[in-house]
XYZ file of C-alpha atoms in Angstrom:
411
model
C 10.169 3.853 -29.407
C 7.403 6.037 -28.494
C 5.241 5.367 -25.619
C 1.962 4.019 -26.365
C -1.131 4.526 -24.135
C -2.988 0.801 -23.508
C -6.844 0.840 -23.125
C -7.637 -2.302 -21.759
C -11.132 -3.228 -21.111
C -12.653 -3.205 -17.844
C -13.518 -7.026 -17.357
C -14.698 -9.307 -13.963
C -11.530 -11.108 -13.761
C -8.381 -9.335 -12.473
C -4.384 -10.303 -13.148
C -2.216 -10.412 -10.544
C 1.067 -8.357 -11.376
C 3.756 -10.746 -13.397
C 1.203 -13.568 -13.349
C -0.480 -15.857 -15.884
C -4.251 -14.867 -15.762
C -7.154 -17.578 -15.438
C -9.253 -18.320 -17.937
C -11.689 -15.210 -18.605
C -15.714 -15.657 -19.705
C -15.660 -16.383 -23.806
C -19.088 -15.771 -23.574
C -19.820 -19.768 -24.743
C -16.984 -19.692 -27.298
C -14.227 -21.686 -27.762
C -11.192 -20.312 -28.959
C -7.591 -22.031 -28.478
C -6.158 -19.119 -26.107
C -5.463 -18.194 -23.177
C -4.337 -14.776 -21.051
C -0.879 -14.091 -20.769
C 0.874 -11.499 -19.282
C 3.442 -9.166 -21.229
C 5.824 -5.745 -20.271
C 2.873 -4.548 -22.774
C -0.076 -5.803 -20.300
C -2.371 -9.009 -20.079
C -2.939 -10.334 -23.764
C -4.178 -13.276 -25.500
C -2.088 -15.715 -26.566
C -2.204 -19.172 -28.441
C -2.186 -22.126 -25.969
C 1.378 -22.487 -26.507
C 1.966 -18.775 -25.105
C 2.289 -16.617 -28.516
C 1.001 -13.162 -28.520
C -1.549 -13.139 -30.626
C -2.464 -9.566 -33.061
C -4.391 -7.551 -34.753
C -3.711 -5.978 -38.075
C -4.646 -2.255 -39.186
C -5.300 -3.143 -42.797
C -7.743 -5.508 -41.668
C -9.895 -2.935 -39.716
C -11.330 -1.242 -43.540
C -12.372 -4.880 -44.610
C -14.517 -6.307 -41.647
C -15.141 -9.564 -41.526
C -11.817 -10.590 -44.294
C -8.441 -10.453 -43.484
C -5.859 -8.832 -46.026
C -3.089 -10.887 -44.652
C -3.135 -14.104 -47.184
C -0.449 -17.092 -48.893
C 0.069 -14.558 -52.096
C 3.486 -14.176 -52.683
C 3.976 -10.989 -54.248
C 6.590 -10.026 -56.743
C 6.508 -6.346 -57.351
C 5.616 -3.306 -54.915
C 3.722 -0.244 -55.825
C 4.805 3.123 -54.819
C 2.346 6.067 -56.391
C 2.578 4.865 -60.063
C 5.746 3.085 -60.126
C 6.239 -0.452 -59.660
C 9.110 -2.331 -58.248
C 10.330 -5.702 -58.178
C 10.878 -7.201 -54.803
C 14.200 -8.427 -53.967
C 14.803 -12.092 -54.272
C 11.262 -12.589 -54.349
C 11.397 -16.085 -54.913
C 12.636 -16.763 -51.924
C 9.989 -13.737 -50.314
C 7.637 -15.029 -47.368
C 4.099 -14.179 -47.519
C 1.844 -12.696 -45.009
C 0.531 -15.392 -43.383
C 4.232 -16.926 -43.502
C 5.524 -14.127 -41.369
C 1.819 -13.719 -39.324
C 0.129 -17.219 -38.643
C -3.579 -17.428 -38.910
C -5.447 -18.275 -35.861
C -7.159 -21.588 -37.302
C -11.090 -22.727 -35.876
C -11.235 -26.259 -36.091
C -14.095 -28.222 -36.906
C -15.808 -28.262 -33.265
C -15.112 -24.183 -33.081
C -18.221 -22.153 -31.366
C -18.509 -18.596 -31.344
C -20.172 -16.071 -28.663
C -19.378 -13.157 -27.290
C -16.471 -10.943 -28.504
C -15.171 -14.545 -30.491
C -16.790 -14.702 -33.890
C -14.973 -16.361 -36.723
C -14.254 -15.077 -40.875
C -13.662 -17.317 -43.611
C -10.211 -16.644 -45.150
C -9.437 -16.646 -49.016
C -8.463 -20.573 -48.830
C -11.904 -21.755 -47.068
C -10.420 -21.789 -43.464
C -12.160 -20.692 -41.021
C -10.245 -17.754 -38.656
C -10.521 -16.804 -34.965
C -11.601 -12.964 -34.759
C -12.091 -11.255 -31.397
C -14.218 -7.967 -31.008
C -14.496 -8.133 -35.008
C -10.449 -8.014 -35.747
C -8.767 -11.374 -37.275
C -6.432 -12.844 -34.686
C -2.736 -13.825 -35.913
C 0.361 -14.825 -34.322
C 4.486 -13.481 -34.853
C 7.474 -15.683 -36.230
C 9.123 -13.106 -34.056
C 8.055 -14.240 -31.083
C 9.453 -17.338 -29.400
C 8.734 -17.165 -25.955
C 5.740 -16.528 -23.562
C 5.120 -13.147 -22.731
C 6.564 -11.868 -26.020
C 5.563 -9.119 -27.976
C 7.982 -8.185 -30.886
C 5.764 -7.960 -33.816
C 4.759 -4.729 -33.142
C 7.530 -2.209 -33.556
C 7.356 -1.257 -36.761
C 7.720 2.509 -37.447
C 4.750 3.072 -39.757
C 1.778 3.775 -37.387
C -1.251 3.039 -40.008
C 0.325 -0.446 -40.909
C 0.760 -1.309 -37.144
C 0.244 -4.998 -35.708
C -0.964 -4.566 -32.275
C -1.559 -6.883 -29.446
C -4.575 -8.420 -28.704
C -5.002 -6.964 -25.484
C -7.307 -8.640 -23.015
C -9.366 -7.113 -20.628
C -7.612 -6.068 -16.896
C -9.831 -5.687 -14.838
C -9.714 -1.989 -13.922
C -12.684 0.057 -13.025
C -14.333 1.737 -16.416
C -12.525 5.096 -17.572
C -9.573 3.397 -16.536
C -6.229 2.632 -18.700
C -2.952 1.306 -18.508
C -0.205 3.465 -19.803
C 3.619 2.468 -20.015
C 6.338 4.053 -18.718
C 10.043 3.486 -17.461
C 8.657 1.940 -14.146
C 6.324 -0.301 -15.807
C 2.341 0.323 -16.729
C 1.039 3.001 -14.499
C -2.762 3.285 -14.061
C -3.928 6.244 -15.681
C -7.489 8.018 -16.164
C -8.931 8.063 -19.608
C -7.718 11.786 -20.232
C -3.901 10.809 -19.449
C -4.056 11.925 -15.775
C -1.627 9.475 -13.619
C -2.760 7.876 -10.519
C -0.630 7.737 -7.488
C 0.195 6.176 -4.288
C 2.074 7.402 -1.077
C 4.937 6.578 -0.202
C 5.414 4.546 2.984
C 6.496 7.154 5.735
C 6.233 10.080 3.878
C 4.293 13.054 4.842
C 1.753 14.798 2.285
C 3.291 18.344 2.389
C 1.684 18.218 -1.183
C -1.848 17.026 -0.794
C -3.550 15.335 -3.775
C -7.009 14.532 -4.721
C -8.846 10.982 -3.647
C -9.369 9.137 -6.302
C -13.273 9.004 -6.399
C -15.038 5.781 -6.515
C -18.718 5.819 -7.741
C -21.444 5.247 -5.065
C -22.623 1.375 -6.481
C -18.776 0.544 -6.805
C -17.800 -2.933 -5.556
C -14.751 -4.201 -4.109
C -13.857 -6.735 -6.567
C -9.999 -8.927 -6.565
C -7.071 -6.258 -6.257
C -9.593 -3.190 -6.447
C -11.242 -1.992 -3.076
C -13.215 0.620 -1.985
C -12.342 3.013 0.887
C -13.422 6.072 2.679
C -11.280 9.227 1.923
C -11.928 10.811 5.325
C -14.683 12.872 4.042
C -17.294 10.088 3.656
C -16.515 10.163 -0.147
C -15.670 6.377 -1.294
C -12.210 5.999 -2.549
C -10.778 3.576 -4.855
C -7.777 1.236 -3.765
C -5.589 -0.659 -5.741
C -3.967 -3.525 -3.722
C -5.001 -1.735 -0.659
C -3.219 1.314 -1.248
C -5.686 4.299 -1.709
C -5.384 5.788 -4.841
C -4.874 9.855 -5.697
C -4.736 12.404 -8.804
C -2.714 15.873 -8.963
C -5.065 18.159 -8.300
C -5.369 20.845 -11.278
C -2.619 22.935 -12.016
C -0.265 20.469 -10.069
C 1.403 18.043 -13.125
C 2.417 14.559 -12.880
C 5.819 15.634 -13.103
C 5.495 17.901 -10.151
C 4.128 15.027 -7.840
C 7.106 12.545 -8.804
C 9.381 14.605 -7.929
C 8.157 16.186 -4.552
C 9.585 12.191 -3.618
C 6.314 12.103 -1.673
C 4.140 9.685 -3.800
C 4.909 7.214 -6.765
C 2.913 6.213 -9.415
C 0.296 3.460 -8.671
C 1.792 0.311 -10.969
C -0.276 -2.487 -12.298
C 2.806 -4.700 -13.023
C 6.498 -3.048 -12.609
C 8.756 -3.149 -15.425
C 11.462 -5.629 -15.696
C 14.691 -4.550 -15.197
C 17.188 -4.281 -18.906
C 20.267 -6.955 -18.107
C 22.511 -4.888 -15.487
C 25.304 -4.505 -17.506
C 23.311 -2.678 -20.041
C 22.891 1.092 -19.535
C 20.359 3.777 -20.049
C 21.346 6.939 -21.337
C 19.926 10.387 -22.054
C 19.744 11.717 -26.188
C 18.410 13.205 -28.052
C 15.227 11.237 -28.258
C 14.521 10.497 -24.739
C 16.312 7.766 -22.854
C 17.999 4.891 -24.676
C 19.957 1.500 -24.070
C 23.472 1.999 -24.615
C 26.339 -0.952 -24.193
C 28.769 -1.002 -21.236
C 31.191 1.071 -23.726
C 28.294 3.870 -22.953
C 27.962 3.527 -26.962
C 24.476 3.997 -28.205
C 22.390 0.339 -29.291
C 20.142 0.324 -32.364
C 18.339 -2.347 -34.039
C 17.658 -2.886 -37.667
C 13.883 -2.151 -38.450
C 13.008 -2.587 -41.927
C 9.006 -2.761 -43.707
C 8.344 -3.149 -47.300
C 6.261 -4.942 -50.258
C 2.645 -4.717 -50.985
C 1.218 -5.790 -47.292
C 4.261 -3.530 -46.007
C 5.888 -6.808 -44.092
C 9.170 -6.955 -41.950
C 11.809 -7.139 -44.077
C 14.554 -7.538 -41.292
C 14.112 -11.549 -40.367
C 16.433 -14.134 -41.184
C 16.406 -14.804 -44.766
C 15.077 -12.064 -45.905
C 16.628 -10.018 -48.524
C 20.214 -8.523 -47.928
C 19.708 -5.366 -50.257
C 17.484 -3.820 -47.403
C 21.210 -3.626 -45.174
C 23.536 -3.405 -48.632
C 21.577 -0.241 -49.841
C 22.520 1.730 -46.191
C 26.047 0.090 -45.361
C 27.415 -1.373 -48.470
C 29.216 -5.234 -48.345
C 28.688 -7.371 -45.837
C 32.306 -7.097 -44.602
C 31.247 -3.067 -44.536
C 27.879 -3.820 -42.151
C 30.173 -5.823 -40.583
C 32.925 -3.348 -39.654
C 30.054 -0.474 -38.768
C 27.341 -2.607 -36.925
C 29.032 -4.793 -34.618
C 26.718 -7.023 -32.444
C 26.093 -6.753 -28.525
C 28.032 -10.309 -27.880
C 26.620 -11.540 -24.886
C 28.585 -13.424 -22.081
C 28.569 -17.289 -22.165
C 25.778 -18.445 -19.977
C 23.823 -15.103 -20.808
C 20.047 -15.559 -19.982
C 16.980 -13.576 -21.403
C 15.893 -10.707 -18.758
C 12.292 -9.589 -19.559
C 12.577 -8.072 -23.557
C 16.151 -8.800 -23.871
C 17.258 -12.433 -25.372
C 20.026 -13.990 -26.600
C 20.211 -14.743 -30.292
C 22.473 -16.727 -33.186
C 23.423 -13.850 -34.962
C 24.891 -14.178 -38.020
C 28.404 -11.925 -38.415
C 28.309 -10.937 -41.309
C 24.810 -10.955 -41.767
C 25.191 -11.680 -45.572
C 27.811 -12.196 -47.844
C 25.997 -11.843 -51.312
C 24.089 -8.508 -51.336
C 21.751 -9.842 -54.391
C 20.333 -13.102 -52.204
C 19.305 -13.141 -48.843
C 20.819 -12.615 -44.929
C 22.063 -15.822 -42.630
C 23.040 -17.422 -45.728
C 24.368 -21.374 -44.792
C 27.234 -21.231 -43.540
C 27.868 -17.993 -41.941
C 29.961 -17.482 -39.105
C 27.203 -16.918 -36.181
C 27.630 -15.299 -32.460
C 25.871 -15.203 -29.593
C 24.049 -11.756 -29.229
C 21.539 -9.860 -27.225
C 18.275 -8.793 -28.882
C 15.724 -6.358 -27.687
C 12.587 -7.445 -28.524
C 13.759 -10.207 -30.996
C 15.929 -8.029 -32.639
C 19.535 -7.828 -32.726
C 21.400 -4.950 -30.985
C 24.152 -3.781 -32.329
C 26.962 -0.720 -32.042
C 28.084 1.941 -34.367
C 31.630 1.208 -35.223
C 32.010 5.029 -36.448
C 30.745 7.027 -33.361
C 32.370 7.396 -30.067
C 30.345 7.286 -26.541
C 27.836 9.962 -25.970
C 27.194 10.298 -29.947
C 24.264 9.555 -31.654
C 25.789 9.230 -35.774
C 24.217 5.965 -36.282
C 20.411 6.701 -35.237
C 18.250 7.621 -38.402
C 20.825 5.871 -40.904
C 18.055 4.845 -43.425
C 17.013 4.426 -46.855
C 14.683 6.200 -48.561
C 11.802 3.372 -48.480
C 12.506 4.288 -43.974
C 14.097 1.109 -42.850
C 17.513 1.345 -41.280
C 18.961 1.388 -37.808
C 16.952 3.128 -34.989
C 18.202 3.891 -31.514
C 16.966 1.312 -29.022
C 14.639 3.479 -26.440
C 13.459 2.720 -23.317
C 9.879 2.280 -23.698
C 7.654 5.049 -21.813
C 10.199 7.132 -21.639
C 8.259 9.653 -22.704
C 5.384 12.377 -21.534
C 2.111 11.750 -20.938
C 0.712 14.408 -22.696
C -0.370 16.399 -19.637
């Protein structure tokens, strides 16, 4: 999955790394959220702790949100149409992605302004984007509604503001979400008891800046002010110097706004192909299903939904069965940070004309990365990568599991 750069806002309230944030200004309104935090950043969330989104479509239609209760039938690719697999028994939008409902004594202000959705109720917006929740999330702190592939349809987190100084983001990588400058530059700390044979730049503060929660303001030793980030003084690689370079002089380490939580230890990470993945204790690669299609371009990969989308790339269900064989997880297995354990049904289907986790259906307990099930590649051995890429030719199929910000950051 590749990495994605977070701009979060520069607010007056700051989160303290792995905590719940309190209660930021709404500016007089009153939505029903709060702050939560997530591997993804701080976010809001319904009061019961679901990430709430944002929708791509919505952003050409200000003020009316594209997600609504029609159940479609057909889907339109160029000047074909198709009809949708079991469609009767086909979720809608707002099934799948749950309004954020105003009630009566709802005031706006602010960022918080409300629309009026097709069916007279009144939704939550915040900076001008319609607010909506995942079925796929079930815990606090999760965000698995946005991994889809397809960039321009993307649901992305609502992401609340941090706190950080302006031309400031929050970038993720393998050790969690490193503080970054605007242009991609990483930020950096010392390590305790280690020399500076390579010297970097202070990271300048500007001359009115405040010390304000986890953000202070220091003298470099040149009478320049200096930011500091949980009192450690912060620093850039000078130019010509990369990021790269620094990390591995083993004299500084990136300057972390929350540290990343740790994959279940008996799951490894592996080099490919496409960066580092998650691979079982076998050392065989795992991939999840990821599957998008219809008319609003909605996951197609939840329980219930139609079987052809897995029939089409492995055949019967006895066939998915015998190549994708869940991650079984131990008994007493708990969920570690993105990784949970699920009822998975095995086979997933048994009728490829109706729908997966039919009644009835054997079920195991599985891991899931980011509410999706993990499985293995019966036909590959360790150290192979056969079963990444195995799609259709609508694009959903199996895709190795990466470990997110595992990638460059561009500099």
């Amino acid at each position: 999955m590749i990495w994605r750069a977070i701009l979060l806002l520069a607010g007056a309230w700051l989160v303290p790394s792995g905590a719940i944030a309190a209660k930021p200004d709404f500016g007089g309104a009153n939505p029903p959220v709060r702050v939560q935090m997530t591997e993804e950043g701080p976010v809001f969330a319904t009061r019961q702790g679901r990430t709430l989104y944002s929708w791509a479509r919505d952003d050409g239609t200000p003020g009316k949100s594209q997600c609504t209760d029609e159940h479609f039938t057909t889907n339109r690719i160029m000047a074909f149409v198709f009809p949708l697999p079991v469609a009767a028994k086909r979720r809608s939008c707002a099934e799948k992605w749950l309004p954020l409902i105003a009630d009566k004594g709802a005031r706006t202000g602010g960022a918080w302004s409300l629309i009026t959705r097709d069916d007279g109720k009144r939704q939550w917006a915040y900076a001008g984007h319609p607010l909506y929740s995942s079925t796929k999330d079930q815990r606090p702190g999760d965000v698995n509604g946005n991994m889809e592939r397809n960039a321009d349809q993307a649901w992305r987190p609502a992401l609340a503001p941090a706190g950080l100084p302006a031309g400031l983001k929050l970038v993720r990588r393998v050790e969690g979400l490193a503080i970054a400058t605007a242009d991609n530059r990483l930020l950096f700390r010392a390590k305790a008891g280690q020399g500076a044979a390579l010297p970097l730049t202070p990271f300048a503060a500007p001359a009115v800046a405040q010390s304000r929660g986890d953000w202070t303001v220091t003298d470099s030793g040149t009478g320049q002010a200096q930011y500091a980030f949980r009192r450690d003084p912060l620093f850039l690689a000078p130019e010509g110097i990369s990021d790269d370079a620094v990390l591995q002089s083993g004299e500084w380490q990136l300057a972390l706004f929350k540290d990343a939580t740790p994959a279940p230890p008996h799951i490894r990470t592996v080099m490919t192909l496409v960066g580092q993945a998650y691979a079982a204790p076998s050392g065989k690669l795992l991939y999840a299903f990821n599957c998008n299609y219809g008319p609003e371009d909605l996951a197609c990969d939840d329980p219930g939904d139609a079987a052809v989308y897995y029939s089409t790339i492995c055949g019967s269900g006895e066939e998915c069965a015998r190549q994708w064989q869940p991650l079984l997880a131990d008994k007493g297995a708990r969920p570690v940070g993105e990784w949970t354990v699920k009822d998975v049904a095995y086979p997933l289907f048994t009728d490829a004309t109706d729908v997966t986790y039919p009644a009835g259906t054997p079920r195991v307990k599985a891991w899931a990365y980011k509410g999706r099930p993990v499985y293995t590649f019966a036909d590959e051995e360790p150290g192979e990568m056969l079963g990444h890429g195995m799609w259709s030719l609508a694009g959903f199929g199996f895709y190795a599991v990466q470990v997110p910000g595992n990638h460059e950051t561009g500099r």
